Tab-separated table of C-alpha atoms and ligand atoms in Angstrom:
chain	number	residue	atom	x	y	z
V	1	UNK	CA	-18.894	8.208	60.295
V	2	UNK	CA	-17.380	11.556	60.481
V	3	UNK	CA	-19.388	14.118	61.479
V	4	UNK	CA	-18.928	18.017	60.923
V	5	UNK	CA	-19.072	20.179	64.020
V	6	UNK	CA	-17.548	23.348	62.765
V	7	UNK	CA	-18.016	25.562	59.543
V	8	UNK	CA	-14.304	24.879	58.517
V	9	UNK	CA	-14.664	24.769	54.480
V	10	UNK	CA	-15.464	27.657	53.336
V	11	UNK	CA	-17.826	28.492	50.636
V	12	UNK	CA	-16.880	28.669	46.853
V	13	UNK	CA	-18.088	28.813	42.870
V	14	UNK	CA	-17.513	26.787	40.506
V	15	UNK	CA	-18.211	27.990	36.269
V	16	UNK	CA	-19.019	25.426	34.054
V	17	UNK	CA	-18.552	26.594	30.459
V	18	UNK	CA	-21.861	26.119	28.769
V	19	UNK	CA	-20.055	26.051	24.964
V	20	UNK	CA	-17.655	23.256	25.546
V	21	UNK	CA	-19.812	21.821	28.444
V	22	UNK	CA	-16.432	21.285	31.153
V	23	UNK	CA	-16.025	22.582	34.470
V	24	UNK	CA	-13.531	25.399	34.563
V	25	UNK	CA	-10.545	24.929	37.126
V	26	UNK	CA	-11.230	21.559	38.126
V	27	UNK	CA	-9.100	19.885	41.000
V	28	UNK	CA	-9.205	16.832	39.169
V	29	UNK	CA	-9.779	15.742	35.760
V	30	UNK	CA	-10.485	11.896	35.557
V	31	UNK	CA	-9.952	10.346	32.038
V	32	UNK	CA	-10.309	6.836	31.249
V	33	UNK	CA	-9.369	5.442	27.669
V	34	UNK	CA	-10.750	2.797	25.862
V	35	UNK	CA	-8.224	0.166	27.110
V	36	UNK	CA	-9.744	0.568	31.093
V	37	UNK	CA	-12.706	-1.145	29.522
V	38	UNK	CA	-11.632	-4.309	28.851
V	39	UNK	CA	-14.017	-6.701	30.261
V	40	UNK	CA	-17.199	-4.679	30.177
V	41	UNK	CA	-18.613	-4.919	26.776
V	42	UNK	CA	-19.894	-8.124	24.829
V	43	UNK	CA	-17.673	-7.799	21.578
V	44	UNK	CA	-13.829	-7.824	23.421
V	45	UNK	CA	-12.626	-8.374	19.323
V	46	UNK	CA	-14.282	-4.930	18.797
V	47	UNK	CA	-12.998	-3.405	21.714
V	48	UNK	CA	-9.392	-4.485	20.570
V	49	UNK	CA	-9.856	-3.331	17.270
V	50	UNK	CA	-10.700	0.079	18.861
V	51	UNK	CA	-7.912	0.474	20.941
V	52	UNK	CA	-5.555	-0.715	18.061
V	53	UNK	CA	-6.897	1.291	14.962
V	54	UNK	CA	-7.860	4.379	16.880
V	55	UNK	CA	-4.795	4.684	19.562
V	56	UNK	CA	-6.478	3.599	22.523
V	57	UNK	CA	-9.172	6.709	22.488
V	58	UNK	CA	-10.553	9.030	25.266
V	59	UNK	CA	-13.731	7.156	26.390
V	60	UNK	CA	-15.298	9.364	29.104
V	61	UNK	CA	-13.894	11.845	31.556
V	62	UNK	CA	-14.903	13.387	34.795
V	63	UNK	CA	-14.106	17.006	36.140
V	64	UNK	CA	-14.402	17.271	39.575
V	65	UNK	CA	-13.400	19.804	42.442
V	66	UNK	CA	-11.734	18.805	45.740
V	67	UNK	CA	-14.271	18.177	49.359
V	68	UNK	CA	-13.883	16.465	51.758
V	69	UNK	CA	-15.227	13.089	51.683
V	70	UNK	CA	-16.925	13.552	54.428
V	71	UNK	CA	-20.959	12.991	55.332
V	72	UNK	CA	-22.211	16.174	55.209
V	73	UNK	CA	-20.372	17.110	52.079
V	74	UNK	CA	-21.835	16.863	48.832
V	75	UNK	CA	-18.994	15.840	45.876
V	76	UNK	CA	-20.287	17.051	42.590
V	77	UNK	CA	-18.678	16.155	38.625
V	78	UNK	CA	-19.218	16.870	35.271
V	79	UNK	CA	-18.918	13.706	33.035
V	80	UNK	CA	-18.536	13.529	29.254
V	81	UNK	CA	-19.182	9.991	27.871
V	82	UNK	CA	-17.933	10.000	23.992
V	83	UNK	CA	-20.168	8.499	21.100
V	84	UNK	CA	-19.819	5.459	19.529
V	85	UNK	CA	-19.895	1.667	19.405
V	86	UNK	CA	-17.692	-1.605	20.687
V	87	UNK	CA	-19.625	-3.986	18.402
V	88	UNK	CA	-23.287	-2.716	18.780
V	89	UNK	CA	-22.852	-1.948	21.892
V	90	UNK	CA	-23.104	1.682	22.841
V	91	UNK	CA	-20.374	3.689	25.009
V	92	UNK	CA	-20.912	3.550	28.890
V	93	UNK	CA	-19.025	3.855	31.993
V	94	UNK	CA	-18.074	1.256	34.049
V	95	UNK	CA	-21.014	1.535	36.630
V	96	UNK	CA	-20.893	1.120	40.160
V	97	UNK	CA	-22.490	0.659	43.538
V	98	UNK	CA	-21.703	3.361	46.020
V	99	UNK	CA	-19.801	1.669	49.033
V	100	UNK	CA	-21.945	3.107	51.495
V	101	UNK	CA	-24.618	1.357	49.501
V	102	UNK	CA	-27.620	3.569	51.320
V	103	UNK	CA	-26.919	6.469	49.429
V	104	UNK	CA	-28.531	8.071	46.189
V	105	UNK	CA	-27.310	10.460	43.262
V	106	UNK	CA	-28.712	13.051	40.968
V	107	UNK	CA	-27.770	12.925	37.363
V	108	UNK	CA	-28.686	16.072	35.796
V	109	UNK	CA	-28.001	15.911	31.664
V	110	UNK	CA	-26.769	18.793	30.126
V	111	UNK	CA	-25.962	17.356	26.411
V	112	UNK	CA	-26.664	14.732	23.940
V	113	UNK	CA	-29.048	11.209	24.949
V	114	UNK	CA	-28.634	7.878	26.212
V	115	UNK	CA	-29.891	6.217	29.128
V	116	UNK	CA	-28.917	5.695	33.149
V	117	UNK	CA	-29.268	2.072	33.430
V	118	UNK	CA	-29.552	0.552	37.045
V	119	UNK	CA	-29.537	-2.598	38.761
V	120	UNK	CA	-29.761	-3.770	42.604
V	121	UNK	CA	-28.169	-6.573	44.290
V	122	UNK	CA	-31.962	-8.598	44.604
V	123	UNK	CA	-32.700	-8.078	41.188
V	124	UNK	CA	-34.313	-4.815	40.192
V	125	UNK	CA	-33.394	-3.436	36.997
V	126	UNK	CA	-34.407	-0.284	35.217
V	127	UNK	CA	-33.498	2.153	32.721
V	128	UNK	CA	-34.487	5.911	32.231
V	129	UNK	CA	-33.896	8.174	28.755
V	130	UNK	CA	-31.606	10.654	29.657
V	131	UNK	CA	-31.808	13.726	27.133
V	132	UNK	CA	-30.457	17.982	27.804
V	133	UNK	CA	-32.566	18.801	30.310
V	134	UNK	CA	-33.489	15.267	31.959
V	135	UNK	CA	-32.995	14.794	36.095
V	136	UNK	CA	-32.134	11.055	37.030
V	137	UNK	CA	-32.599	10.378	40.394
V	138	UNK	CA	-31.015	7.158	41.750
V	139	UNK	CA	-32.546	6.044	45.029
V	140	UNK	CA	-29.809	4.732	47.683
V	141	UNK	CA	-29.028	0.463	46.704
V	142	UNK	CA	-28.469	1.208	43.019
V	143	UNK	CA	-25.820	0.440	40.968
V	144	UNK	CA	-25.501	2.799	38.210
V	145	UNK	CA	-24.453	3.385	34.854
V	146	UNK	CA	-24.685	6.006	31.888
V	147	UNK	CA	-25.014	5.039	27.984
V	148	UNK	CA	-24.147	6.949	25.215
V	149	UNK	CA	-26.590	6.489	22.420
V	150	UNK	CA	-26.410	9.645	20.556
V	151	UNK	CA	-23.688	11.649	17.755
V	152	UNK	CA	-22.228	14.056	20.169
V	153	UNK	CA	-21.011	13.246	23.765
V	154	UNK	CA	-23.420	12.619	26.305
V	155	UNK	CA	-22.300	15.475	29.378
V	156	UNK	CA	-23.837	14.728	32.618
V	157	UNK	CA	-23.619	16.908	36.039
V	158	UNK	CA	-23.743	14.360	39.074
V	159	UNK	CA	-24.026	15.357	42.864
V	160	UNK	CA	-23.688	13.136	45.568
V	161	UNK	CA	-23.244	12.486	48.968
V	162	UNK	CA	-19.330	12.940	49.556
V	163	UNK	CA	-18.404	10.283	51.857
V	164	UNK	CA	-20.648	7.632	49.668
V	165	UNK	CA	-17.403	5.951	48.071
V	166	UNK	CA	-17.043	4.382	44.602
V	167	UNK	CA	-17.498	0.385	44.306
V	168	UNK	CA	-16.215	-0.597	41.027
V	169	UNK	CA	-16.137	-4.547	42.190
V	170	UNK	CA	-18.992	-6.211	42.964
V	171	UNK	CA	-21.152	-4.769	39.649
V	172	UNK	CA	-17.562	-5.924	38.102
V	173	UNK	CA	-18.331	-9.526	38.619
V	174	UNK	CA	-22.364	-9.391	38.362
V	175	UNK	CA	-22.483	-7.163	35.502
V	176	UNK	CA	-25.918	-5.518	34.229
V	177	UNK	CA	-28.754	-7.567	32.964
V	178	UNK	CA	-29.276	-5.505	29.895
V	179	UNK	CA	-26.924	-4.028	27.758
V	180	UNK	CA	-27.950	-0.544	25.065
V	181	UNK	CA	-27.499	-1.809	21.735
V	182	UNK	CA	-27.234	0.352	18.107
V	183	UNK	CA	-28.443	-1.389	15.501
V	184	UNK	CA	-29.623	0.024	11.899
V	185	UNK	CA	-29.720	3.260	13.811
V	186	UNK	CA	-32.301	1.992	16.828
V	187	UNK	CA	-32.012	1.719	20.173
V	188	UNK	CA	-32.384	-1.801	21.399
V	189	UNK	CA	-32.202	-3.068	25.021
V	190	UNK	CA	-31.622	-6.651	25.739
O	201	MN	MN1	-22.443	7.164	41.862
């Protein structure tokens, strides 16, 4: 663990423009199609069909600016998940454990609905509404993902400790109990 003995970043502002809901001037703008997604929904015939007939479509995105990954640091995003359906199954992200598995996140939603759905490696699982205005807190141990269940995208500010580290793997192979279904319109989650 690094830790930070001198004041040697210096201070700085970031805009995030409130009518297209992005950060201005990010350092890094993360996109991942439909086709990185292969794997993580039910339907994989719908997913195909998605990537075919609609030319392998934006799926979510992240803006981000640069810090050191460092503890002590806090990284921050925006993330825009799109709306829409692979089967009945509603748009998410990918989800993930942090690798330095003792540390939490705040999601703070700025647009649209869905729900942060969580999981930890002994068997907890929950899931909390997020709607504009809504404050997820994710305790250190969880892995975490957001779903899309509304029209219009669902636009999420996340900070978190910057030398936490993404792990994509492990909730790779054991996968979330429940999955956020659409169907005639309702929300179902099983
Ligand atoms: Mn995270």
């Amino acid at each position: 663990m690094t830790h930070l003995t001198t004041p040697s970043f210096n201070p700085f502002t970031v805009h995030i423009d409130f009518a297209g809901l992005v950060m201005d001037k990010p350092d890094a703008h993360n996109i991942r199609r439909a086709s990185a997604m292969r794997g993580y929904y039910q339907d994989k015939g719908a997913l195909e069909k998605l990537i075919e007939e609609k030319n392998d479509p934006l799926h979510y995105e992240t803006y981000e600016k640069h810090v050191p990954e460092e503890y002590g640091h806090l990284l921050f995003c925006i993330s825009k998940i799109q709306p829409g359906t692979v089967g009945e199954e509603c748009f998410m992200t990918k989800g993930h454990y942090h690798t330095r598995i003792n540390t939490g996140e705040i999601y703070f939603c700025l647009q649209g609905q869905g729900y942060m759905v969580m999981k930890t490696s002994d068997g907890k699982f929950d899931t909390q509404r997020m709607t504009r205005g809504g404050l997820v807190y994710v305790p250190p141990y969880w892995a975490h993902r957001s779903v899309n269940t509304g029209k219009e995208p669902l636009t999420l500010f996340c900070v978190w400790p910057a030398d936490a580290g993404h792990n994509y793997g492990d909730i790779e192979k054991e996968g979330f109990p429940k999955r956020i279904h659409l169907r005639q319109g309702m929300e179902v989650i099983e």
